[in-house]
Short mmCIF file of C-alpha atoms in Angstrom, two decimals:
data_model
loop_
_atom_site.label_atom_id
_atom_site.label_comp_id
_atom_site.label_asym_id
_atom_site.label_seq_id
_atom_site.Cartn_x
_atom_site.Cartn_y
_atom_site.Cartn_z
CA UNK A 15 2.44 -20.93 28.64
CA UNK A 16 3.69 -17.74 27.03
CA UNK A 17 1.12 -14.96 27.33
CA UNK A 18 1.09 -11.48 25.83
CA UNK A 19 -1.19 -8.63 26.84
CA UNK A 20 -1.61 -7.83 23.17
CA UNK A 21 -1.01 -10.59 20.67
CA UNK A 22 -0.84 -9.52 17.04
CA UNK A 23 -1.22 -12.18 14.36
CA UNK A 24 0.61 -11.06 11.24
CA UNK A 25 3.73 -8.92 10.95
CA UNK A 26 2.80 -6.99 7.84
CA UNK A 27 1.85 -3.35 7.47
CA UNK A 28 -1.13 -3.60 9.81
CA UNK A 29 0.49 -5.75 12.50
CA UNK A 30 3.65 -3.66 12.63
CA UNK A 31 1.73 -0.40 12.67
CA UNK A 32 -0.49 -1.59 15.52
CA UNK A 33 2.52 -2.54 17.64
CA UNK A 34 4.27 0.77 16.95
CA UNK A 35 1.08 2.71 17.69
CA UNK A 36 0.53 0.93 20.99
CA UNK A 37 3.96 2.08 22.16
CA UNK A 38 3.48 5.53 20.69
CA UNK A 39 0.32 6.11 22.70
CA UNK A 40 1.89 4.84 25.88
CA UNK A 41 0.62 1.27 26.16
CA UNK A 42 2.90 -0.35 28.71
CA UNK A 43 1.79 -3.98 28.54
CA UNK A 44 3.50 -6.75 26.62
CA UNK A 45 3.12 -6.72 22.83
CA UNK A 46 3.95 -9.72 20.66
CA UNK A 47 3.75 -10.17 16.91
CA UNK A 48 3.38 -13.66 15.43
CA UNK A 49 4.59 -13.66 11.83
CA UNK A 50 4.10 -16.71 9.63
CA UNK A 51 7.14 -16.06 7.42
CA UNK A 52 10.80 -15.76 8.38
CA UNK A 53 10.94 -12.00 7.83
CA UNK A 54 10.61 -8.96 10.06
CA UNK A 55 7.86 -6.51 9.05
CA UNK A 56 8.49 -4.98 5.64
CA UNK A 57 6.67 -2.90 3.07
CA UNK A 58 5.07 -4.84 0.25
CA UNK A 59 4.46 -2.16 -2.40
CA UNK A 60 8.11 -2.00 -3.53
CA UNK A 61 8.08 -5.75 -4.24
CA UNK A 62 6.32 -5.19 -7.56
CA UNK A 63 8.27 -2.01 -8.28
CA UNK A 64 11.76 -0.95 -7.21
CA UNK A 65 12.64 -4.12 -5.27
CA UNK A 66 12.12 -6.56 -8.12
CA UNK A 67 13.91 -4.12 -10.44
CA UNK A 68 16.91 -4.43 -8.14
CA UNK A 69 16.88 -0.71 -7.37
CA UNK A 70 16.05 -1.12 -3.71
CA UNK A 71 17.41 -3.63 -1.23
CA UNK A 72 15.40 -5.52 1.35
CA UNK A 73 16.82 -3.50 4.26
CA UNK A 74 15.16 -0.42 2.80
CA UNK A 75 11.86 -2.28 2.71
CA UNK A 76 11.88 -2.96 6.45
CA UNK A 77 9.19 -0.98 8.23
CA UNK A 78 11.66 -0.45 11.07
CA UNK A 79 15.28 -1.58 11.51
CA UNK A 80 15.63 -4.86 13.43
CA UNK A 81 16.93 -3.19 16.62
CA UNK A 82 13.79 -1.00 16.86
CA UNK A 83 11.56 -3.87 17.95
CA UNK A 84 13.79 -4.86 20.85
CA UNK A 85 14.22 -1.23 21.91
CA UNK A 86 10.44 -0.87 21.99
CA UNK A 87 9.94 -4.16 23.86
CA UNK A 88 7.90 -5.56 21.00
CA UNK A 89 8.49 -9.31 20.66
CA UNK A 90 8.37 -10.77 17.17
CA UNK A 91 8.09 -14.52 16.67
CA UNK A 92 8.82 -15.42 13.06
CA UNK A 93 7.79 -18.70 11.40
CA UNK A 94 4.81 -18.61 13.74
CA UNK A 95 1.50 -19.33 12.02
CA UNK A 96 -1.74 -19.55 13.96
CA UNK A 97 -4.12 -22.39 13.12
CA UNK A 98 -6.70 -22.08 15.89
CA UNK A 99 -8.12 -19.55 18.30
CA UNK A 100 -9.87 -20.38 21.57
CA UNK A 101 -11.84 -17.21 22.32
CA UNK A 102 -13.05 -18.47 25.71
CA UNK A 103 -9.60 -19.37 27.05
CA UNK A 104 -7.96 -16.45 25.22
CA UNK A 105 -5.40 -18.67 23.54
CA UNK A 106 -4.10 -19.34 20.06
CA UNK A 107 -2.49 -22.53 18.79
CA UNK A 108 0.37 -22.42 16.29
CA UNK A 109 1.04 -24.92 13.53
CA UNK A 110 3.93 -26.34 15.56
CA UNK A 111 1.60 -27.02 18.49
CA UNK A 112 2.67 -24.13 20.71
CA UNK A 113 -0.13 -22.45 22.64
CA UNK A 114 0.06 -18.72 23.38
CA UNK A 115 -2.27 -16.74 25.62
CA UNK A 116 -3.46 -13.18 25.13
CA UNK A 117 -5.33 -10.35 26.76
CA UNK A 118 -6.39 -8.82 23.46
CA UNK A 119 -5.86 -10.34 20.03
CA UNK A 120 -5.38 -8.33 16.85
CA UNK A 121 -5.81 -10.36 13.70
CA UNK A 122 -3.72 -8.79 10.94
CA UNK A 123 -2.83 -11.86 8.90
CA UNK A 124 -3.74 -10.36 5.53
CA UNK A 125 -4.51 -12.81 2.76
CA UNK A 126 -3.07 -15.54 0.64
CA UNK A 127 -2.64 -14.95 -3.09
CA UNK A 128 -5.04 -16.84 -5.30
CA UNK A 129 -3.18 -19.38 -7.36
CA UNK A 130 -3.93 -20.71 -10.80
CA UNK A 131 -5.97 -23.91 -10.75
CA UNK A 132 -5.97 -24.79 -14.45
CA UNK A 133 -4.25 -27.94 -15.78
CA UNK A 134 -0.49 -27.40 -15.65
CA UNK A 135 -0.67 -24.90 -12.81
CA UNK A 136 1.85 -26.94 -10.79
CA UNK A 137 4.59 -26.63 -13.41
CA UNK A 138 7.70 -24.78 -12.39
CA UNK A 139 8.03 -21.18 -13.61
CA UNK A 140 4.63 -20.17 -12.31
CA UNK A 141 4.45 -17.54 -9.57
CA UNK A 142 2.30 -15.24 -7.55
CA UNK A 143 3.67 -11.91 -6.29
CA UNK A 144 2.69 -11.45 -2.69
CA UNK A 145 5.75 -11.59 -0.50
CA UNK A 146 9.52 -11.32 -0.52
CA UNK A 147 9.99 -15.00 -1.39
CA UNK A 148 7.78 -14.57 -4.45
CA UNK A 149 9.68 -11.48 -5.59
CA UNK A 150 13.04 -13.18 -5.04
CA UNK A 151 11.91 -16.28 -6.92
CA UNK A 152 10.75 -14.24 -9.89
CA UNK A 153 13.87 -12.08 -9.86
CA UNK A 154 16.02 -15.23 -9.89
CA UNK A 155 14.53 -16.16 -13.28
CA UNK A 156 15.11 -12.81 -14.93
CA UNK A 157 18.75 -13.40 -15.83
CA UNK A 158 17.71 -14.84 -19.19
CA UNK A 159 15.29 -13.20 -21.63
CA UNK A 160 11.80 -14.39 -20.80
CA UNK A 161 8.46 -14.63 -22.50
CA UNK A 162 6.23 -13.73 -19.59
CA UNK A 163 2.51 -14.27 -19.38
CA UNK A 164 0.81 -12.30 -16.64
CA UNK A 165 -2.60 -13.52 -15.61
CA UNK A 166 -4.71 -10.64 -14.35
CA UNK A 167 -4.76 -6.99 -15.42
CA UNK A 168 -5.06 -5.48 -11.94
CA UNK A 169 -2.46 -3.33 -10.22
CA UNK A 170 -0.09 -6.18 -9.35
CA UNK A 171 -0.20 -7.63 -12.85
CA UNK A 172 0.28 -4.27 -14.53
CA UNK A 173 3.11 -3.21 -12.22
CA UNK A 174 4.74 -6.55 -12.95
CA UNK A 175 4.28 -5.97 -16.69
CA UNK A 176 5.90 -2.56 -16.40
CA UNK A 177 8.89 -3.93 -14.50
CA UNK A 178 9.39 -6.84 -16.88
CA UNK A 179 9.23 -4.55 -19.92
CA UNK A 180 11.78 -2.21 -18.32
CA UNK A 181 14.06 -5.23 -17.99
CA UNK A 182 13.52 -6.11 -21.65
CA UNK A 183 11.38 -9.22 -21.34
CA UNK A 184 8.50 -10.06 -23.64
CA UNK A 185 5.21 -9.58 -21.81
CA UNK A 186 1.62 -10.62 -22.43
CA UNK A 187 -1.16 -9.67 -20.02
CA UNK A 188 -4.31 -11.80 -19.91
CA UNK A 189 -7.34 -10.05 -18.49
CA UNK A 190 -10.56 -12.03 -18.04
CA UNK A 191 -12.78 -8.95 -18.12
CA UNK A 192 -13.26 -6.56 -21.02
CA UNK A 193 -10.85 -3.98 -19.60
CA UNK A 194 -7.86 -3.81 -17.28
CA UNK A 195 -8.28 -2.41 -13.74
CA UNK A 196 -11.99 -3.19 -14.10
CA UNK A 197 -12.45 -3.71 -10.38
CA UNK A 198 -11.01 -0.38 -9.27
CA UNK A 199 -10.97 2.20 -12.07
CA UNK A 200 -13.45 3.79 -14.44
CA UNK A 201 -13.34 2.97 -18.13
CA UNK A 202 -11.36 6.07 -19.16
CA UNK A 203 -8.44 5.17 -16.90
CA UNK A 204 -8.64 1.50 -17.90
CA UNK A 205 -8.35 2.35 -21.60
CA UNK A 206 -5.57 4.84 -21.01
CA UNK A 207 -3.52 2.35 -19.00
CA UNK A 208 -4.13 -0.38 -21.57
CA UNK A 209 -2.92 1.95 -24.35
CA UNK A 210 0.20 2.82 -22.36
CA UNK A 211 1.08 -0.83 -21.86
CA UNK A 212 0.57 -1.56 -25.54
CA UNK A 213 2.77 1.43 -26.42
CA UNK A 214 5.49 -0.07 -24.21
CA UNK A 215 5.28 -3.32 -26.14
CA UNK A 216 3.02 -5.34 -23.87
CA UNK A 217 0.49 -7.56 -25.58
CA UNK A 218 -2.81 -7.11 -23.77
CA UNK A 219 -5.49 -9.76 -24.30
CA UNK A 220 -8.90 -8.80 -22.97
CA UNK A 221 -11.80 -11.18 -22.33
CA UNK A 222 -9.05 -13.78 -22.21
CA UNK A 223 -9.31 -16.96 -20.16
CA UNK A 224 -6.34 -19.17 -19.44
CA UNK A 225 -7.34 -22.77 -20.16
CA UNK A 226 -4.15 -24.63 -19.41
CA UNK A 227 -0.40 -24.50 -19.18
CA UNK A 228 1.90 -26.89 -20.99
CA UNK A 229 5.47 -27.67 -20.11
CA UNK A 230 8.59 -29.65 -20.85
CA UNK A 231 10.57 -31.44 -18.14
CA UNK A 232 8.34 -29.86 -15.53
CA UNK A 233 8.99 -26.30 -16.74
CA UNK A 234 6.20 -24.19 -18.17
CA UNK A 235 6.57 -23.48 -21.91
CA UNK A 236 3.14 -22.57 -23.24
CA UNK A 237 -0.06 -20.90 -22.13
CA UNK A 238 -3.23 -22.06 -23.87
CA UNK A 239 -6.22 -19.73 -23.88
CA UNK A 240 -9.87 -20.81 -23.82
CA UNK A 241 -10.18 -19.96 -27.52
CA UNK A 242 -7.30 -22.28 -28.34
CA UNK A 243 -4.63 -19.64 -28.91
CA UNK A 244 -1.22 -20.74 -27.71
CA UNK A 245 1.36 -18.34 -26.28
CA UNK A 246 4.99 -19.20 -25.60
CA UNK A 247 5.47 -18.75 -21.84
CA UNK A 248 8.51 -19.53 -19.74
CA UNK A 249 7.45 -17.26 -16.87
CA UNK A 250 3.87 -17.00 -15.64
CA UNK A 251 2.79 -14.60 -12.90
CA UNK A 252 -0.71 -14.76 -11.51
CA UNK A 253 -2.03 -11.46 -10.19
CA UNK A 254 -5.58 -12.58 -9.55
CA UNK A 255 -6.20 -11.25 -6.07
CA UNK A 256 -6.06 -12.63 -2.58
CA UNK A 257 -8.22 -14.74 -0.35
CA UNK A 258 -8.46 -13.18 3.11
CA UNK A 259 -6.73 -15.37 5.67
CA UNK A 260 -9.38 -15.50 8.37
CA UNK A 261 -10.32 -19.17 8.73
CA UNK A 262 -9.17 -19.57 12.38
CA UNK A 263 -11.26 -16.54 13.36
CA UNK A 264 -14.37 -17.73 11.56
CA UNK A 265 -13.94 -21.22 13.01
CA UNK A 266 -13.74 -19.63 16.44
CA UNK A 267 -17.15 -18.10 15.81
CA UNK A 268 -16.35 -14.60 14.55
CA UNK A 269 -18.91 -13.11 12.19
CA UNK A 270 -17.73 -12.87 8.60
CA UNK A 271 -17.50 -14.55 5.26
CA UNK A 272 -15.30 -12.84 2.73
CA UNK A 273 -13.09 -11.55 5.51
CA UNK A 274 -13.94 -11.05 9.17
CA UNK A 275 -16.48 -8.40 10.09
CA UNK A 276 -15.31 -5.54 12.28
CA UNK A 277 -17.08 -2.52 13.71
CA UNK A 278 -15.88 1.09 13.51
CA UNK A 279 -13.31 0.34 16.23
CA UNK A 280 -12.00 -2.69 14.34
CA UNK A 281 -13.52 -5.04 16.94
CA UNK A 282 -14.74 -8.43 15.70
CA UNK A 283 -17.86 -10.06 17.14
CA UNK A 284 -15.63 -11.97 19.56
CA UNK A 285 -14.88 -10.08 22.81
CA UNK A 286 -11.34 -8.71 23.01
CA UNK A 287 -10.50 -9.76 19.45
CA UNK A 288 -9.81 -7.13 16.80
CA UNK A 289 -8.91 -7.28 13.11
CA UNK A 290 -7.21 -4.87 10.70
CA UNK A 291 -6.00 -4.80 7.13
CA UNK A 292 -6.80 -6.82 4.01
CA UNK A 293 -8.95 -9.35 5.88
CA UNK A 294 -11.10 -6.89 7.84
CA UNK A 295 -14.54 -6.38 6.32
CA UNK A 296 -15.97 -3.11 7.51
CA UNK A 297 -18.64 -0.55 6.73
CA UNK A 298 -16.81 2.30 5.06
CA UNK A 299 -18.28 5.78 4.93
CA UNK A 300 -16.57 6.29 1.56
CA UNK A 301 -18.37 3.22 0.21
CA UNK A 302 -21.86 4.53 1.01
CA UNK A 303 -21.49 2.67 4.33
CA UNK A 304 -21.51 -0.66 2.50
CA UNK A 305 -19.38 -3.57 3.72
CA UNK A 306 -15.99 -3.58 1.99
CA UNK A 307 -12.56 -5.05 2.33
CA UNK A 308 -9.79 -2.72 1.22
CA UNK A 309 -6.42 -4.09 0.21
CA UNK A 310 -4.15 -1.10 0.64
CA UNK A 311 -1.37 0.31 2.77
CA UNK A 312 -3.65 3.17 3.80
CA UNK A 313 -6.37 0.86 5.10
CA UNK A 314 -3.95 -1.51 6.82
CA UNK A 315 -2.24 1.38 8.57
CA UNK A 316 -5.30 3.34 9.60
CA UNK A 317 -7.24 0.30 10.78
CA UNK A 318 -4.22 -0.79 12.80
CA UNK A 319 -4.09 2.64 14.42
CA UNK A 320 -7.81 2.40 15.16
CA UNK A 321 -7.47 -1.07 16.71
CA UNK A 322 -4.44 -0.04 18.78
CA UNK A 323 -6.34 2.91 20.23
CA UNK A 324 -9.33 0.73 21.07
CA UNK A 325 -7.13 -1.86 22.76
CA UNK A 326 -5.38 0.87 24.78
CA UNK A 327 -8.75 2.23 25.92
CA UNK A 328 -8.55 5.33 23.71
CA UNK A 329 -11.21 4.39 21.17
CA UNK A 330 -11.82 6.58 18.15
CA UNK A 331 -13.78 5.33 15.15
CA UNK A 332 -12.24 4.50 11.78
CA UNK A 333 -13.09 7.24 9.31
CA UNK A 334 -9.98 7.57 7.16
CA UNK A 335 -10.13 8.49 3.48
CA UNK A 336 -9.06 5.56 1.29
CA UNK A 337 -6.14 6.32 -1.01
CA UNK A 338 -3.97 4.26 -3.31
CA UNK A 339 -1.00 4.68 -5.57
CA UNK A 340 0.73 2.81 -8.36
CA UNK A 341 3.79 3.38 -10.52
CA UNK A 342 3.98 1.97 -14.02
CA UNK A 343 6.68 3.11 -16.49
CA UNK A 344 6.84 6.88 -16.01
CA UNK A 345 3.21 7.02 -14.86
CA UNK A 346 2.40 8.07 -11.33
CA UNK A 347 -1.13 6.95 -10.52
CA UNK A 348 -2.75 8.33 -7.38
CA UNK A 349 -6.32 7.69 -6.30
CA UNK A 350 -8.45 8.86 -3.41
CA UNK A 351 -11.92 7.79 -2.33
CA UNK A 352 -13.94 4.87 -3.68
CA UNK A 353 -15.81 5.35 -6.95
CA UNK A 354 -18.58 2.81 -6.32
CA UNK A 355 -22.02 4.23 -7.05
CA UNK A 356 -20.79 7.22 -9.09
CA UNK A 357 -23.18 8.63 -11.68
CA UNK A 358 -20.87 11.08 -13.46
CA UNK A 359 -17.21 11.18 -14.40
CA UNK A 360 -15.32 14.35 -15.32
CA UNK A 361 -12.00 14.43 -17.14
CA UNK A 362 -9.55 17.22 -16.35
CA UNK A 363 -6.60 17.60 -18.64
CA UNK A 364 -5.55 15.76 -21.72
CA UNK A 365 -5.07 12.01 -22.08
CA UNK A 366 -2.61 12.62 -24.93
CA UNK A 367 -0.48 14.81 -22.65
CA UNK A 368 -0.34 11.86 -20.20
CA UNK A 369 -1.25 14.16 -17.33
CA UNK A 370 -4.86 14.28 -16.29
CA UNK A 371 -7.31 13.44 -13.56
CA UNK A 372 -10.71 11.81 -13.48
CA UNK A 373 -13.30 12.90 -10.95
CA UNK A 374 -16.12 10.56 -9.93
CA UNK A 375 -19.30 12.29 -8.81
CA UNK A 376 -22.48 11.07 -7.20
CA UNK A 377 -25.38 13.49 -7.14
CA UNK A 378 -23.02 16.37 -7.84
CA UNK A 379 -20.61 15.51 -5.01
CA UNK A 380 -17.10 14.27 -5.68
CA UNK A 381 -16.61 10.82 -4.14
CA UNK A 382 -13.34 9.73 -5.75
CA UNK A 383 -10.55 10.77 -8.06
CA UNK A 384 -7.90 9.06 -10.14
CA UNK A 385 -4.87 11.14 -11.10
CA UNK A 386 -2.19 10.26 -13.64
CA UNK A 387 0.97 12.35 -13.48
CA UNK A 388 -1.15 15.02 -11.90
CA UNK A 389 -0.16 15.31 -8.27
CA UNK A 390 -1.53 18.84 -8.16
CA UNK A 391 -5.10 17.58 -8.62
CA UNK A 392 -4.51 14.67 -6.26
CA UNK A 393 -3.33 16.96 -3.48
CA UNK A 394 -6.05 19.53 -4.06
CA UNK A 395 -8.73 16.90 -4.61
CA UNK A 396 -8.14 14.75 -1.52
CA UNK A 397 -9.78 17.19 0.90
CA UNK A 398 -12.67 17.62 -1.54
CA UNK A 399 -13.24 13.86 -1.62
CA UNK A 400 -12.90 13.69 2.16
CA UNK A 401 -15.74 16.18 2.49
CA UNK A 402 -17.71 14.92 -0.53
CA UNK A 403 -17.64 18.47 -1.84
CA UNK A 404 -20.24 19.58 -4.35
CA UNK A 405 -18.55 20.60 -7.59
CA UNK A 406 -19.41 22.96 -10.43
CA UNK A 407 -19.08 20.42 -13.25
CA UNK A 408 -18.13 23.00 -15.89
CA UNK A 409 -15.37 24.55 -13.82
CA UNK A 410 -14.20 21.18 -12.48
CA UNK A 411 -13.78 19.94 -16.06
CA UNK A 412 -11.59 22.91 -16.94
CA UNK A 413 -8.00 22.01 -16.34
CA UNK A 414 -7.02 25.69 -16.27
CA UNK A 415 -9.09 26.29 -13.15
CA UNK A 416 -7.51 24.95 -9.95
CA UNK A 417 -9.64 22.20 -8.49
CA UNK A 418 -10.19 23.99 -5.21
CA UNK A 419 -11.79 26.84 -7.18
CA UNK A 420 -14.28 24.48 -8.79
CA UNK A 421 -16.69 24.17 -5.89
CA UNK A 422 -20.37 24.69 -6.67
CA UNK A 423 -21.58 28.04 -5.44
CA UNK B 28 27.91 11.02 9.50
CA UNK B 29 25.37 13.81 9.44
CA UNK B 30 24.23 15.52 12.65
CA UNK B 31 20.47 15.75 12.95
CA UNK B 32 18.42 17.67 15.47
CA UNK B 33 14.82 16.51 15.22
CA UNK B 34 11.89 17.88 17.21
CA UNK B 35 9.01 15.41 17.29
CA UNK B 36 5.32 16.26 17.61
CA UNK B 37 5.45 15.98 21.40
CA UNK B 38 8.17 18.66 21.37
CA UNK B 39 10.97 16.26 22.32
CA UNK B 40 14.37 16.97 20.82
CA UNK B 41 16.35 14.07 19.35
CA UNK B 42 20.04 14.64 18.60
CA UNK B 43 21.67 11.90 16.60
CA UNK B 44 24.07 11.06 13.81
CA UNK B 45 22.66 9.61 10.58
CA UNK B 46 24.28 7.81 7.71
CA UNK B 47 24.96 9.80 4.53
CA UNK B 48 23.17 8.38 1.51
CA UNK B 49 20.01 7.58 3.42
CA UNK B 50 16.98 9.79 3.11
CA UNK B 51 16.04 12.10 5.94
CA UNK B 52 12.77 10.16 6.24
CA UNK B 53 14.54 6.81 6.70
CA UNK B 54 16.95 8.33 9.19
CA UNK B 55 14.19 9.75 11.37
CA UNK B 56 12.11 6.58 11.15
CA UNK B 57 15.07 4.31 11.86
CA UNK B 58 15.95 6.38 14.93
CA UNK B 59 12.71 5.10 16.45
CA UNK B 60 10.87 8.42 16.23
CA UNK B 61 7.24 7.48 15.76
CA UNK B 62 5.75 10.48 14.03
CA UNK B 63 6.91 9.82 10.48
CA UNK B 64 4.40 7.51 8.79
CA UNK B 65 5.94 7.58 5.28
CA UNK B 66 3.18 5.35 3.99
CA UNK B 67 4.29 5.32 0.37
CA UNK B 68 7.73 4.10 1.35
CA UNK B 69 9.48 7.20 0.09
CA UNK B 70 8.13 7.24 -3.45
CA UNK B 71 6.81 10.83 -3.24
CA UNK B 72 3.24 9.61 -3.53
CA UNK B 73 1.79 10.81 -0.22
CA UNK B 74 2.65 13.57 2.23
CA UNK B 75 2.95 11.57 5.45
CA UNK B 76 6.63 12.44 6.00
CA UNK B 77 6.18 16.21 6.04
CA UNK B 78 8.83 18.12 8.00
CA UNK B 79 10.12 21.66 8.41
CA UNK B 80 13.84 21.86 7.68
CA UNK B 81 16.40 24.53 8.43
CA UNK B 82 19.81 24.06 6.94
CA UNK B 83 22.79 26.32 6.32
CA UNK B 84 23.59 24.42 3.15
CA UNK B 85 21.15 24.32 0.23
CA UNK B 86 18.95 21.23 0.05
CA UNK B 87 18.05 19.25 -3.05
CA UNK B 88 15.74 21.19 -5.34
CA UNK B 89 12.06 20.40 -4.80
CA UNK B 90 10.32 18.49 -7.59
CA UNK B 91 6.97 19.60 -8.91
CA UNK B 92 5.35 16.49 -7.37
CA UNK B 93 6.77 17.26 -3.95
CA UNK B 94 5.66 20.87 -4.25
CA UNK B 95 2.14 19.79 -5.24
CA UNK B 96 1.87 17.28 -2.39
CA UNK B 97 3.00 19.92 0.12
CA UNK B 98 0.44 22.31 -1.34
CA UNK B 99 -2.20 19.75 -0.44
CA UNK B 100 -1.34 19.81 3.25
CA UNK B 101 -2.92 22.36 5.55
CA UNK B 102 0.32 22.85 7.47
CA UNK B 103 2.67 24.05 4.74
CA UNK B 104 5.32 26.60 5.69
CA UNK B 105 8.17 28.22 3.78
CA UNK B 106 10.60 25.53 5.00
CA UNK B 107 8.27 22.55 4.38
CA UNK B 108 9.75 19.46 2.75
CA UNK B 109 8.89 15.81 2.30
CA UNK B 110 11.67 14.13 4.25
CA UNK B 111 11.77 11.19 1.82
CA UNK B 112 13.00 13.56 -0.89
CA UNK B 113 16.09 14.75 1.00
CA UNK B 114 19.13 12.53 0.76
CA UNK B 115 21.62 13.13 3.54
CA UNK B 116 24.98 14.31 2.31
CA UNK B 117 28.14 14.70 4.33
CA UNK B 118 28.66 18.36 5.18
CA UNK B 119 25.02 19.39 5.14
CA UNK B 120 24.80 19.19 8.92
CA UNK B 121 23.64 20.14 11.36
CA UNK B 122 20.15 19.79 9.97
CA UNK B 123 17.39 21.21 12.13
CA UNK B 124 14.15 19.34 11.54
CA UNK B 125 10.70 19.75 13.04
CA UNK B 126 8.10 17.12 12.24
CA UNK B 127 5.01 18.85 10.88
CA UNK B 128 1.64 18.33 12.57
CA UNK B 129 -0.48 15.49 11.23
CA UNK B 130 -2.72 16.64 8.42
#
């Protein structure tokens, strides 16, 4: 039986970072990554941006060039999906029946994109955007002018809308809630982003439920909303979130539900088994110590670094500041912190000038910020969010006063 | 090719030739040097590829975004750059690069 001192399930951002970190901090044991797809570790964010636009090739998306992994004695098994974990025997079983042993296991399998379940959802021309295959499949349909319907007004859906508009396609975004980005942004940013998309020719339908999809010869042609409206649609992209891929861990007895629970060292409740990334539910000090799952490059990377240190016997707790970014049209969105529980929002700058930032405060302390084309505030604000600095609300609302000079006296 | 001399955070010197057209960030990362995180993939959205660069030839002009991001680091020096924003060009070598401390 093949055995690896550290076995990493998932070759995405978290899995790759953990392997690299183990070598960086001098871990000399064997390290193996099991990746369910055929691809070496690559960055996902460009998939919905420059990659699908054709401005960036796949080689540039690779987290490291192929030769790096061999040089570092990191084994990568592709097309290797785990279906079961035996925590007592320290073994995993793959879908093809292979059994692999481990000293420590790091679960970094991410999630699977939620798919549409309405009538017609199996027609051809309907996609999610989660991995390279998805992006390639969508890109392959963009040779002809399309009438695209995007289900979900979150970051993936909106980035997709931006890319499709840039390429000249007709785009409608269906958002089930009463504003876009409802899960992550405050209302001001939601309305601004909605207005921008409309100005770029995107039709945005709010409070809109997809009822069914109709097609001809197996190809989608029409989206029907709950209120009966019919939209021509020959390309449908669902950006409706992910389901954390943690079933084998939970079946093995790990604590969890929506994701697998980890402590501040990214350890699960099963001895020797760690988790990092989209599927790792953790208490986050930037979420008032509530349990959260964060789906971001920052979280995947920093949790992987935390887990690698713990596995190598150099434990240090996870305390990294969450941050996010998005690019839509000529908008550079940058966020830091988590705005849950805020009681005040402050706007700096001018929405009409398309350069502003929004500060989220709780009891006078800044807990998060969203910046649009305003890197200055993002850079200056990050350390303030990290320290939950107390702000002078009058000065902090004045765009002419640098943010770092807006601390409460 | 472009000659690079890169000092990593442990103080180790790496001398190697990099391909023109690639960014300095990609070249350092692809050489197997660990210290460059480059979390935003080179889109000038973070500052995790911060380096100090000395070059005899002028480098690409710094954008306002890059300048602002560098301002947000506690380790900025006169020769600070985000390595993702420097495209290697034949003739710009040798480039002397020191990877900045982690913020």
